[in-house]
XYZ file of C-alpha atoms in Angstrom:
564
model
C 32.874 -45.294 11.355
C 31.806 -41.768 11.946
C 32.965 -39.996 14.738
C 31.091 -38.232 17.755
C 31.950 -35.070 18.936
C 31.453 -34.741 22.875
C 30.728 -31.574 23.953
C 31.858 -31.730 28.043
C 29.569 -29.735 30.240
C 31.810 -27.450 31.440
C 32.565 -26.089 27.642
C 29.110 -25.703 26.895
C 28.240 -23.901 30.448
C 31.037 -21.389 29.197
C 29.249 -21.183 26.015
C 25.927 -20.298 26.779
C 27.804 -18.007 29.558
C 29.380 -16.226 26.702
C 26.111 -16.114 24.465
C 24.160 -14.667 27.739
C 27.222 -11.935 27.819
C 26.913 -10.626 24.246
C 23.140 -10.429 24.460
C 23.342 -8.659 27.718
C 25.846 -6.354 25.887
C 23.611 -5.829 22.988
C 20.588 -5.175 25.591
C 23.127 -2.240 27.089
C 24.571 -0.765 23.966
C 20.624 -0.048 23.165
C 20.320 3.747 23.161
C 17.032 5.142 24.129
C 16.039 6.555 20.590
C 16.684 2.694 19.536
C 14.639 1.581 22.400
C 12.296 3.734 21.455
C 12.020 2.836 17.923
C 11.313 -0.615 18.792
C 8.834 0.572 21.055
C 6.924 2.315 18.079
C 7.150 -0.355 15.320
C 5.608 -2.822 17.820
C 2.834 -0.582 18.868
C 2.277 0.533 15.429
C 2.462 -3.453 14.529
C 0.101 -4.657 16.968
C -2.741 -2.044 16.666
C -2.913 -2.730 12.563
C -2.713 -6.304 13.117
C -5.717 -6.625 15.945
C -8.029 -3.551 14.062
C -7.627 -5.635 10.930
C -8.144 -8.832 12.388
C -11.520 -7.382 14.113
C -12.462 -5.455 10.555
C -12.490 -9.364 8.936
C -14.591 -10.451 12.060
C -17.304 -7.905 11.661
C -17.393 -8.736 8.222
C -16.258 -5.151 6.777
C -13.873 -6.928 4.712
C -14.569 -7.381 0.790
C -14.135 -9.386 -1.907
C -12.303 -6.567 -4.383
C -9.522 -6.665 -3.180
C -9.074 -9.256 -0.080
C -11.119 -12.078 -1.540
C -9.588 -12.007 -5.101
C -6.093 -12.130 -3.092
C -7.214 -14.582 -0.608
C -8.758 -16.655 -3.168
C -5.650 -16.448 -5.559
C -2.859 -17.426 -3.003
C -5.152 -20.298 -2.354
C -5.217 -21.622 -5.287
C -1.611 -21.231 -6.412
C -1.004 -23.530 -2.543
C -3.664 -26.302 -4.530
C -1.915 -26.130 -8.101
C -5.144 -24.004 -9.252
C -5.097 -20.770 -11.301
C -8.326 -19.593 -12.304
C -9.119 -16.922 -10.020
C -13.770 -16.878 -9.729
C -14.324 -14.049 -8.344
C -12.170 -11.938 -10.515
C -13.104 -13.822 -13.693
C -9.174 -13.996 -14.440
C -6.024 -16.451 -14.098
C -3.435 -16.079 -11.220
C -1.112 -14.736 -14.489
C -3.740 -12.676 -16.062
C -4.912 -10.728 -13.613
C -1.237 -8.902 -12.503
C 2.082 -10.990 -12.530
C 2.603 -11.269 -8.710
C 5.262 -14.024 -8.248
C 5.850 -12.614 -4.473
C 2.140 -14.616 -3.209
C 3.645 -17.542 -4.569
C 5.753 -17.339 -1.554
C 2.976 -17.497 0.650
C 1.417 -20.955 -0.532
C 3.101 -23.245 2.261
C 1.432 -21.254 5.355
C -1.695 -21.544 2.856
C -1.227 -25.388 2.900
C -0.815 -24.793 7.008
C -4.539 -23.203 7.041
C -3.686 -19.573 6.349
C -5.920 -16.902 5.242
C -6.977 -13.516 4.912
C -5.698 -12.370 8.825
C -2.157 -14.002 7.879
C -2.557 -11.788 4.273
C -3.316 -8.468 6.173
C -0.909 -8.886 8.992
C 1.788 -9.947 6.605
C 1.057 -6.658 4.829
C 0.918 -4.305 8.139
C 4.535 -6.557 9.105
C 6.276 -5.607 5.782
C 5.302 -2.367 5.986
C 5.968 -1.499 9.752
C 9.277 -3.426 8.411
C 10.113 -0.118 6.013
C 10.700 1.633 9.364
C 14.144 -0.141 9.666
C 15.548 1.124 6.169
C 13.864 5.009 6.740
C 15.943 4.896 10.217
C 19.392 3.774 8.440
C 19.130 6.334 5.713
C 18.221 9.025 8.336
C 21.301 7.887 10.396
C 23.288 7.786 7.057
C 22.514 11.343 5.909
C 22.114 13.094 9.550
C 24.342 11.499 11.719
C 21.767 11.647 14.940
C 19.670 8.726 16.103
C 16.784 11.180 17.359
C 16.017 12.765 14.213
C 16.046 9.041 12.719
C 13.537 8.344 15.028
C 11.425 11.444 14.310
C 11.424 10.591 10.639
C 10.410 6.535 11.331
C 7.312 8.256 13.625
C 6.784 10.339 10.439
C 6.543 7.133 8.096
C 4.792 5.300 10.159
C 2.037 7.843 10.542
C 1.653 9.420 7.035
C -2.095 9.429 6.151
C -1.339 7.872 3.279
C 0.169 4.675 4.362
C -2.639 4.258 6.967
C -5.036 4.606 4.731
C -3.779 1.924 2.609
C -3.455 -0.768 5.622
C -6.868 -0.077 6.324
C -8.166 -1.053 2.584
C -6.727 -4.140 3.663
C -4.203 -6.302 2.146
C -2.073 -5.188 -1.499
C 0.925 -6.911 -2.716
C 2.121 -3.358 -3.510
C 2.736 -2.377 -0.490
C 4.724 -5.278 0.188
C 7.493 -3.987 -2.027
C 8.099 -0.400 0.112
C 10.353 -1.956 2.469
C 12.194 -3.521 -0.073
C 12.543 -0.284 -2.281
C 13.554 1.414 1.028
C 15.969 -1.353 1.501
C 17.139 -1.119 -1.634
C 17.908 2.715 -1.897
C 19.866 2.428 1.311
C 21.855 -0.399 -0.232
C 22.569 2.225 -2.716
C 24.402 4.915 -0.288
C 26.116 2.373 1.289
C 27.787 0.559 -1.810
C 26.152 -2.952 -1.348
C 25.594 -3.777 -4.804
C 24.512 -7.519 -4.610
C 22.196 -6.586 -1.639
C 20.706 -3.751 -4.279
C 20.169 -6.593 -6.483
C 18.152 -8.581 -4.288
C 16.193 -5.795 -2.618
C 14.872 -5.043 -6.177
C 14.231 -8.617 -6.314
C 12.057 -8.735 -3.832
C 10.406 -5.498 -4.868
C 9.307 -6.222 -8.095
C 7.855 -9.952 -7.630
C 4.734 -8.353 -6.288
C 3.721 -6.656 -8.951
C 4.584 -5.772 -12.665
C 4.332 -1.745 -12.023
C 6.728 -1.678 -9.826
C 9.331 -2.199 -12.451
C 7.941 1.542 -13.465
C 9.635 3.037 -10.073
C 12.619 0.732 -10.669
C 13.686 2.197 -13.874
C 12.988 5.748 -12.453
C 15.281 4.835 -9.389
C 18.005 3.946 -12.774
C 17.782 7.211 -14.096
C 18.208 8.562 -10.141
C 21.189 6.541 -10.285
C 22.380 7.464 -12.938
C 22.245 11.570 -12.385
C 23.897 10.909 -9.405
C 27.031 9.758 -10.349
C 26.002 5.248 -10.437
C 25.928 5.663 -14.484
C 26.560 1.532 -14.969
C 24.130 0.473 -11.912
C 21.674 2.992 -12.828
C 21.802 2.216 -16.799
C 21.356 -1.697 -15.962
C 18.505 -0.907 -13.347
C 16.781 1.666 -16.287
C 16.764 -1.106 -18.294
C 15.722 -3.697 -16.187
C 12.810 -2.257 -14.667
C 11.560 -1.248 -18.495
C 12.120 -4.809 -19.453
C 10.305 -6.610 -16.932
C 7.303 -4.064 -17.387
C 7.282 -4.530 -20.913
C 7.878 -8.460 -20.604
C 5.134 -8.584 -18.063
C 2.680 -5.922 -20.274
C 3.133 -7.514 -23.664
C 4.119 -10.959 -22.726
C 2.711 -12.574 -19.745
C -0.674 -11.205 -19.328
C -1.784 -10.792 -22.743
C -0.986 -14.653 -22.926
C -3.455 -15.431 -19.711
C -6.048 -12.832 -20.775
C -5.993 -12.434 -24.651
C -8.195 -9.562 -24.769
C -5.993 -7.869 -22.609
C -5.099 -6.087 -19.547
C -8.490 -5.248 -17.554
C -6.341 -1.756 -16.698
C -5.858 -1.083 -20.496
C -9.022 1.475 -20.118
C -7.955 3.515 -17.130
C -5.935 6.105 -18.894
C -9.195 6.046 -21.437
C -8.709 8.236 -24.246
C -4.844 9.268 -23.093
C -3.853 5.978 -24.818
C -3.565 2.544 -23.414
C 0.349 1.724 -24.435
C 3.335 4.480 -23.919
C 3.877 5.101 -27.431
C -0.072 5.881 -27.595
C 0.147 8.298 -24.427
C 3.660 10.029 -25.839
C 1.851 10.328 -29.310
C -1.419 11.711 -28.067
C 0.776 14.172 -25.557
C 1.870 15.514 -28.691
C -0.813 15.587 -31.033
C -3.526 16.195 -27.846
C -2.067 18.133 -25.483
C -5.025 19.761 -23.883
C -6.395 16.001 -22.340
C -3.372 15.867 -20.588
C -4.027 19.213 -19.277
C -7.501 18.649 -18.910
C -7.386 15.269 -16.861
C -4.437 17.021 -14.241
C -6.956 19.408 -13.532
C -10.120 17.424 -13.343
C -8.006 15.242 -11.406
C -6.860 18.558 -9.175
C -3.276 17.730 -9.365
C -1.785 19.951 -6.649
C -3.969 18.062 -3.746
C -1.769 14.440 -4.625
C 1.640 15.752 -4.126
C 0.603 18.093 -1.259
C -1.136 15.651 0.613
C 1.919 13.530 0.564
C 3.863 16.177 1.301
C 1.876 17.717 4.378
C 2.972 14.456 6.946
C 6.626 15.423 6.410
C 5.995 19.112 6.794
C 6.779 19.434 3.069
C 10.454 18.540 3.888
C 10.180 16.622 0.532
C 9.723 19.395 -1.556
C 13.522 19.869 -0.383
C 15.041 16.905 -2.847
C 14.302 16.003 -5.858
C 15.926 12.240 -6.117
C 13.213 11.212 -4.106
C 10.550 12.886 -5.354
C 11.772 12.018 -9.482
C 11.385 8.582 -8.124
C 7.683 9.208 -7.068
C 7.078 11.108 -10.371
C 6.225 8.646 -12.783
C 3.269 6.930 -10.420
C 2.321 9.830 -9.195
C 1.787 10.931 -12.521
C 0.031 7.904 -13.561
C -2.185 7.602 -10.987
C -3.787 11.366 -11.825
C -4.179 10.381 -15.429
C -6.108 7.641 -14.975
C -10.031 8.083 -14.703
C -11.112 6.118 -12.053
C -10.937 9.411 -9.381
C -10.172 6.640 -6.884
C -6.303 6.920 -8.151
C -5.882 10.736 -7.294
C -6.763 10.165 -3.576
C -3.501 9.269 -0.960
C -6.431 6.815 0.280
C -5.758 3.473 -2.044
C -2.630 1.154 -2.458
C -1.943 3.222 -5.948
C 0.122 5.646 -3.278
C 2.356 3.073 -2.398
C 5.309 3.824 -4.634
C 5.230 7.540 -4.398
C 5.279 7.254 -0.428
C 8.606 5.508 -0.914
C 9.621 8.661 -2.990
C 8.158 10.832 -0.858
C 9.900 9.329 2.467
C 13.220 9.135 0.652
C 12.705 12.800 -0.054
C 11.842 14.025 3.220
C 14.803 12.483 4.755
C 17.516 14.051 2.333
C 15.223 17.273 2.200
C 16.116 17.870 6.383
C 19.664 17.095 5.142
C 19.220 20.143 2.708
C 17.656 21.989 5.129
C 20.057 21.736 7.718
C 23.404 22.576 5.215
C 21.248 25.263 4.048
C 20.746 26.742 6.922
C 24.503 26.350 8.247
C 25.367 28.286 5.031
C 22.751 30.860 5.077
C 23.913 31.331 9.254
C 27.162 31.982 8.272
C 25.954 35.403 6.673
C 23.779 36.169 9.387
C 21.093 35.003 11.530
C 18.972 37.802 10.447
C 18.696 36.388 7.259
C 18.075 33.312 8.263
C 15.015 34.566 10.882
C 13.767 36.906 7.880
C 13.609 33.483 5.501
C 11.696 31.296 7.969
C 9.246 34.232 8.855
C 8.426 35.167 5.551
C 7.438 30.604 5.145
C 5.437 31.202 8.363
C 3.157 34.174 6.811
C 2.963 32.259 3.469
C 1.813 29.278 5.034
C -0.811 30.895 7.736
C -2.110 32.594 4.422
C -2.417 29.413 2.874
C -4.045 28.232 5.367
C -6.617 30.885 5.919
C -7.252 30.569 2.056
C -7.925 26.932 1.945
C -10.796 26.059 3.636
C -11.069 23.185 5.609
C -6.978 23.260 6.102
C -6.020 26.398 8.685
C -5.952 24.203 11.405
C -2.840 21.884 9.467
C -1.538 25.105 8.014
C -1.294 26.777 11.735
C 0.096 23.551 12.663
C 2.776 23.749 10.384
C 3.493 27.540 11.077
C 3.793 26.916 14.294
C 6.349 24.196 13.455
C 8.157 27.220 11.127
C 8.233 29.265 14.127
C 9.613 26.933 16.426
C 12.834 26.234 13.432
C 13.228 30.586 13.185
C 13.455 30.532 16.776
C 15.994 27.877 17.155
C 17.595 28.909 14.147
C 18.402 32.359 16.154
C 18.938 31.499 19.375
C 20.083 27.463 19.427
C 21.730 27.390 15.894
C 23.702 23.886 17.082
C 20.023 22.514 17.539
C 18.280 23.517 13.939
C 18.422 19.833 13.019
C 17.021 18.878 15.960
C 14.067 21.322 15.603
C 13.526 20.184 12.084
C 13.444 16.644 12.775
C 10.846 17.541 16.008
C 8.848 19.689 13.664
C 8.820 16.640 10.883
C 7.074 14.200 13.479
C 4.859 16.885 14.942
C 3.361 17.697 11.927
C 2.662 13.534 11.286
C 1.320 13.130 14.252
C -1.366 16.218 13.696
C -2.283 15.232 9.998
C -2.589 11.650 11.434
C -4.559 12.798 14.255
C -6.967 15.092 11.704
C -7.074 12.416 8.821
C -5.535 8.993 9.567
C -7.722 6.288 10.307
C -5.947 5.076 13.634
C -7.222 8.103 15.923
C -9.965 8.677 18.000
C -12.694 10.343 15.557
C -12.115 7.121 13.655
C -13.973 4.767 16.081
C -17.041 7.222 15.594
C -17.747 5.343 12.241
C -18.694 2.093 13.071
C -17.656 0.928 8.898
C -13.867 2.635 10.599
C -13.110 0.046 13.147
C -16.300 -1.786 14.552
C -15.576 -2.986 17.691
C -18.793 -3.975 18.715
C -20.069 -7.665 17.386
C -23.201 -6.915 16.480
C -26.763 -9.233 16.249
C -25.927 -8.584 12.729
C -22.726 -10.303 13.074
C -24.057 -13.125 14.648
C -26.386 -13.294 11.096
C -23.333 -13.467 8.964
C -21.526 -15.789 10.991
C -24.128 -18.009 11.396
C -25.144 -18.262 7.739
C -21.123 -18.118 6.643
C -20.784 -21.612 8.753
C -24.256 -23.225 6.662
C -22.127 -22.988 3.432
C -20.276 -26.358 2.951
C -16.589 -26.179 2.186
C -16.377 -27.333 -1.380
C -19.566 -26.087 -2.810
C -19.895 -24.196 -6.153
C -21.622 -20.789 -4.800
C -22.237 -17.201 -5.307
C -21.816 -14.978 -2.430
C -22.740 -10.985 -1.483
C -18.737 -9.138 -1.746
C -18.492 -8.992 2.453
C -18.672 -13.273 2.253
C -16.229 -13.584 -0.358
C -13.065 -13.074 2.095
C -14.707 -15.961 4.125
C -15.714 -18.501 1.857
C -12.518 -17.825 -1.007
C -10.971 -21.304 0.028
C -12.706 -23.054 -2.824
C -12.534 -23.484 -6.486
C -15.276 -22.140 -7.497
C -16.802 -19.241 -5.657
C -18.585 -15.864 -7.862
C -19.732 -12.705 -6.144
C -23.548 -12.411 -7.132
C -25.059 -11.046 -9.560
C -22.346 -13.280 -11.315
C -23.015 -15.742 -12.913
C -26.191 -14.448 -13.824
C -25.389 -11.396 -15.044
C -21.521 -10.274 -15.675
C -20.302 -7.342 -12.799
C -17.002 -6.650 -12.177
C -15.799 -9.646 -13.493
C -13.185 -10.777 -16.559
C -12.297 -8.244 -19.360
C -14.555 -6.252 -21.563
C -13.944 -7.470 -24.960
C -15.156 -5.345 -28.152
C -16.279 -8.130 -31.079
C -15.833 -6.792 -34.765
C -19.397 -5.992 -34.856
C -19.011 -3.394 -32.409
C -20.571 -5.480 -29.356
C -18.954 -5.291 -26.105
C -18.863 -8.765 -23.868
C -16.940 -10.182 -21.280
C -14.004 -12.644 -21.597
C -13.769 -15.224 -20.505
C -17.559 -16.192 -20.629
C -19.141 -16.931 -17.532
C -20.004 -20.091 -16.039
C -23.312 -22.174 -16.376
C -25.660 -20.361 -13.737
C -26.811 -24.088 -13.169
C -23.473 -24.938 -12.026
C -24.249 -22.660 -8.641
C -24.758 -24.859 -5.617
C -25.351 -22.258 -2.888
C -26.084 -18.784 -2.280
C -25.278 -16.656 0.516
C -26.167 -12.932 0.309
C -26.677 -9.786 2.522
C -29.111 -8.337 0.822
C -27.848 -4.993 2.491
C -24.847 -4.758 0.126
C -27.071 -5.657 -3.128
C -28.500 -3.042 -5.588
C -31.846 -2.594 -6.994
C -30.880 -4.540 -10.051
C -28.987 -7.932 -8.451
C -32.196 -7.404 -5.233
C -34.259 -8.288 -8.051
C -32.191 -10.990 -10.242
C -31.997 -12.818 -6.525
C -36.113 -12.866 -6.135
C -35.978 -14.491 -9.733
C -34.135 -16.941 -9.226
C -34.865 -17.892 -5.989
C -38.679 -18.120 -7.292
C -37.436 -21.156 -8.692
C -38.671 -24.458 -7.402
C -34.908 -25.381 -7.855
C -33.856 -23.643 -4.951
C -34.654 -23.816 -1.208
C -33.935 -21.399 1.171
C -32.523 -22.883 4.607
C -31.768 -19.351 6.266
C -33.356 -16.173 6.168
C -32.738 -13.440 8.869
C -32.021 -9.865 8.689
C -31.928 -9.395 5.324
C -29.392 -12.511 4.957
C -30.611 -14.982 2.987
C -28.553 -18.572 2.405
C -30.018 -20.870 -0.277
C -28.918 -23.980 -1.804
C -30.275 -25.774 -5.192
C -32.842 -28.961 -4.421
């Protein structure tokens, strides 16, 4: 017979006495720059979770890329795989094991909110890692802090929680978390951090096996040879293997490089044999504006260490050889491996700073005020030069100032400077270009705060569509009607738009695969005409012509049919 342990009441009083003790004791050993910290991930936290949440109320959400996403992680919860309004499996449109992970709060009623807030968690979560490597290489808890208000406010990052949610960015904590598990010898947590990296989405494998050969050249050879070949493994497992078998004719990226190649032998070959579209694309593409504006929220501190920044290289690269112009703007999720490169760069590049300067001091402070001057006039000039960018430039030579003055007169508090210089210069590009400032809320497709008679439309005609109805919806339903099998963003499946792979037939022809579905199939329609073009305004008068369809709601240019 089993025995009962009885706990008497005095022990456990003493016990929850002593647990009450160590969390008061943890509450105390809080220093302020840690109670700060806090402070700022929560704020941060909050306002992207609310202005999100309020951007999917008004409607300003879309089906590429919140509804596909939504949509997907809702079927994977019901067994299901064929993702409508992408045209493409769960397997065949990128391999992203990681939303597998979100299919039980799925099966609890989750949706696109929990999607985007999970998103602006994980990344606010990145702050923890970008304060431990600060600590690790600077030794001061206030310049950690600096460079966590530095991450947190980079234009870039914002930019990408606005476009709503990417399982990219999911994997920036965990590449953060991993690099830190690399300074401080934790192998098996290394492991696991890349782990969790890589399961949301094939091309970060590319960033892996850069972050080998960083290994490597720093002194790791056996972790960073295994981690080179990893990461090329998995990307060439996932390329050649995986979605080829969901989507035989292909990966629907295969065309953004377009005639660089499609496959890396193609682009090495053709960077041989064609050199000049390489050099042609990086300056269509303006090259200099991607790194810089990465750069400019970490007052170019990056451009101080180059493990970080050989880690951002081969994305960054990528991205401004593709052809969609969309890639060479800081603006979309494509940024989200080079900010982790970036970040890690800015970090060690105040670390460089700071021993530089100690040596440089050591010879004279003259030389050290001469230095910092002569960055000051190059960067006014700069800024006078580029138009549009004197008022970041004088911000930043202002910041050069303020290090050449402290570097004379308060040489024990350079790093200090540099790490206050760091976050001023986030908070002004944030404040110029960010989306979480006050000029922001002058664009009512920014943040719309207002619920609009509009609104009220959408809403109203959203809740006439029943729940497990075959339909075709305008892009802004799609994130609110993606909890079905079967749901197409019109003009498909009418007419093919944005949806499966281009194909080319031996004859030359060029169709989609997989073929579209029956147009008779369609049950409902729900469209804003608003977001429509001339073309798909006049494929919806056809067919709602047809005696085969009635239309139960038509207000404001939102029109919600269903077939008789």
């Amino acid at each position: 017979m089993a025995q009962t342990t009885v706990v008497h009441p005095v022990q456990r009083e003493r016990r929850g006495a002593a647990y009450l003790a160590r969390c008061r004791n943890a509450i105390r050993g809080l220093s302020l720059p840690r109670v700060l910290f806090f402070a700022v991930i929560g704020a941060f936290t909050v306002f992207y979770v609310v202005h999100l949440s309020m951007l999917h109320d008004r409607f300003w959400t879309t089906g590429y890329d919140l509804g596909i996403f939504d949509q997907a992680t809702w079927l994977v919860a019901q067994g299901k795989t064929f993702i409508t309004i992408r045209g493409l499996t769960f397997w065949g449109h990128h391999v992203n094991p990681g939303l597998v992970l979100f299919a039980p709060f799925y099966w609890l009623g989750a949706g696109p909110r929990f999607l985007n807030g999970a998103m602006v968690v994980a990344y606010a979560a990145g702050a923890f890692p970008v304060f431990r490597i600060a600590k690790h290489h600077l030794r001061n808890e206030w310049i950690a802090l600096a460079l966590v208000v530095a991450y947190l406010l980079q234009t870039g990052g914002q930019w990408v929680l606005r476009e709503t949610f990417h399982p990219e960015v999911m994997a920036i904590a965990p590449m953060l978390y991993a690099y830190l598990a690399v300074l401080e010898r934790r192998w098996r947590a290394y492991w696991i951090w890349l782990l969790a990296a890589v399961c949301w989405k094939e091309d970060i494998a590319i960033t892996i096996a850069m972050l080998g050969v960083v290994l490597a050249l720093r002194g790791h050879r056996k972790q960073g040879i295994i981690t080179l070949l990893a990461g090329v493994t998995y990307y060439f497992f996932c390329t050649k293997v995986v979605l080829p078998h969901f989507t035989p004719a292909g990966p629907f990226y295969s065309e953004f490089l377009g005639n660089l190649g499609n496959t890396p032998f193609a682009l090495a070959k053709n960077a041989l044999v064609h050199p000049t579209r390489f050099t042609d694309q990086f300056q269509e593409a303006q090259w200099y504006r991607y790194p810089r504006d990465l750069a400019q929220p970490y007052a170019f501190t990056s451009f101080f260490s180059w493990p970080g920044l050989l880690l951002a290289l081969p994305q960054v690269v990528l991205n401004l050889l593709t052809k969609h112009s969309y890639a060479w703007s800081i603006r979309w999720h494509y940024v989200s491996m080079p900010t982790v490169g970036f970040t890690i760069a800015s970090i060690e590049g105040v670390a460089n700073l700071r021993r530089l300067a100690e040596r440089v001091r050591g010879s004279g402070r003259e030389l050290v005020a001469s230095v910092v001057v002569a960055a000051v006039a190059v960067a006014v000039t700069a800024g006078i030069a580029a138009a549009g960018y004197l008022a970041a430039a004088s911000a930043i030579a202002l910041g050069f100032v303020v290090v050449a003055v402290t570097a004379v007169a308060w040489p024990t508090r350079l790093l200090e400077s540099i790490g206050m210089v760091v976050a001023a210069s986030a908070v002004v590009m944030s404040a110029m270009w960010a989306p979480s400032y006050g000029w922001a809320y002058n664009d009512p497709g920014m943040w719309p705060t207002e619920i609009t008679p509009h609104v009220r439309v959408l809403r109203n005609a959203v809740n006439l569509v029943p729940d497990d109805a075959v339909i075709s919806v305008s892009y802004n339903f799609s994130p609110h009607l993606a909890h079905r099998e079967f749901v197409y963003e019109f003009p498909n499946p009418w007419r093919n738009s944005y949806w499966g792979v281009d194909q080319r037939l031996p004859d030359g022809r060029v169709t989609a695969w997989p073929p579209a579905r029956d147009p008779d199939s369609i049950q409902w329609i729900a469209v804003d005409k608003g977001t429509l073009g001339p073309e798909s305004l006049s494929l919806l008068k056809d067919v709602l012509a047809s005696p085969k369809w009635m239309i139960v709601f038509d207000e404001q240019n939102v029109v919600v049919a269903h077939r008789s």
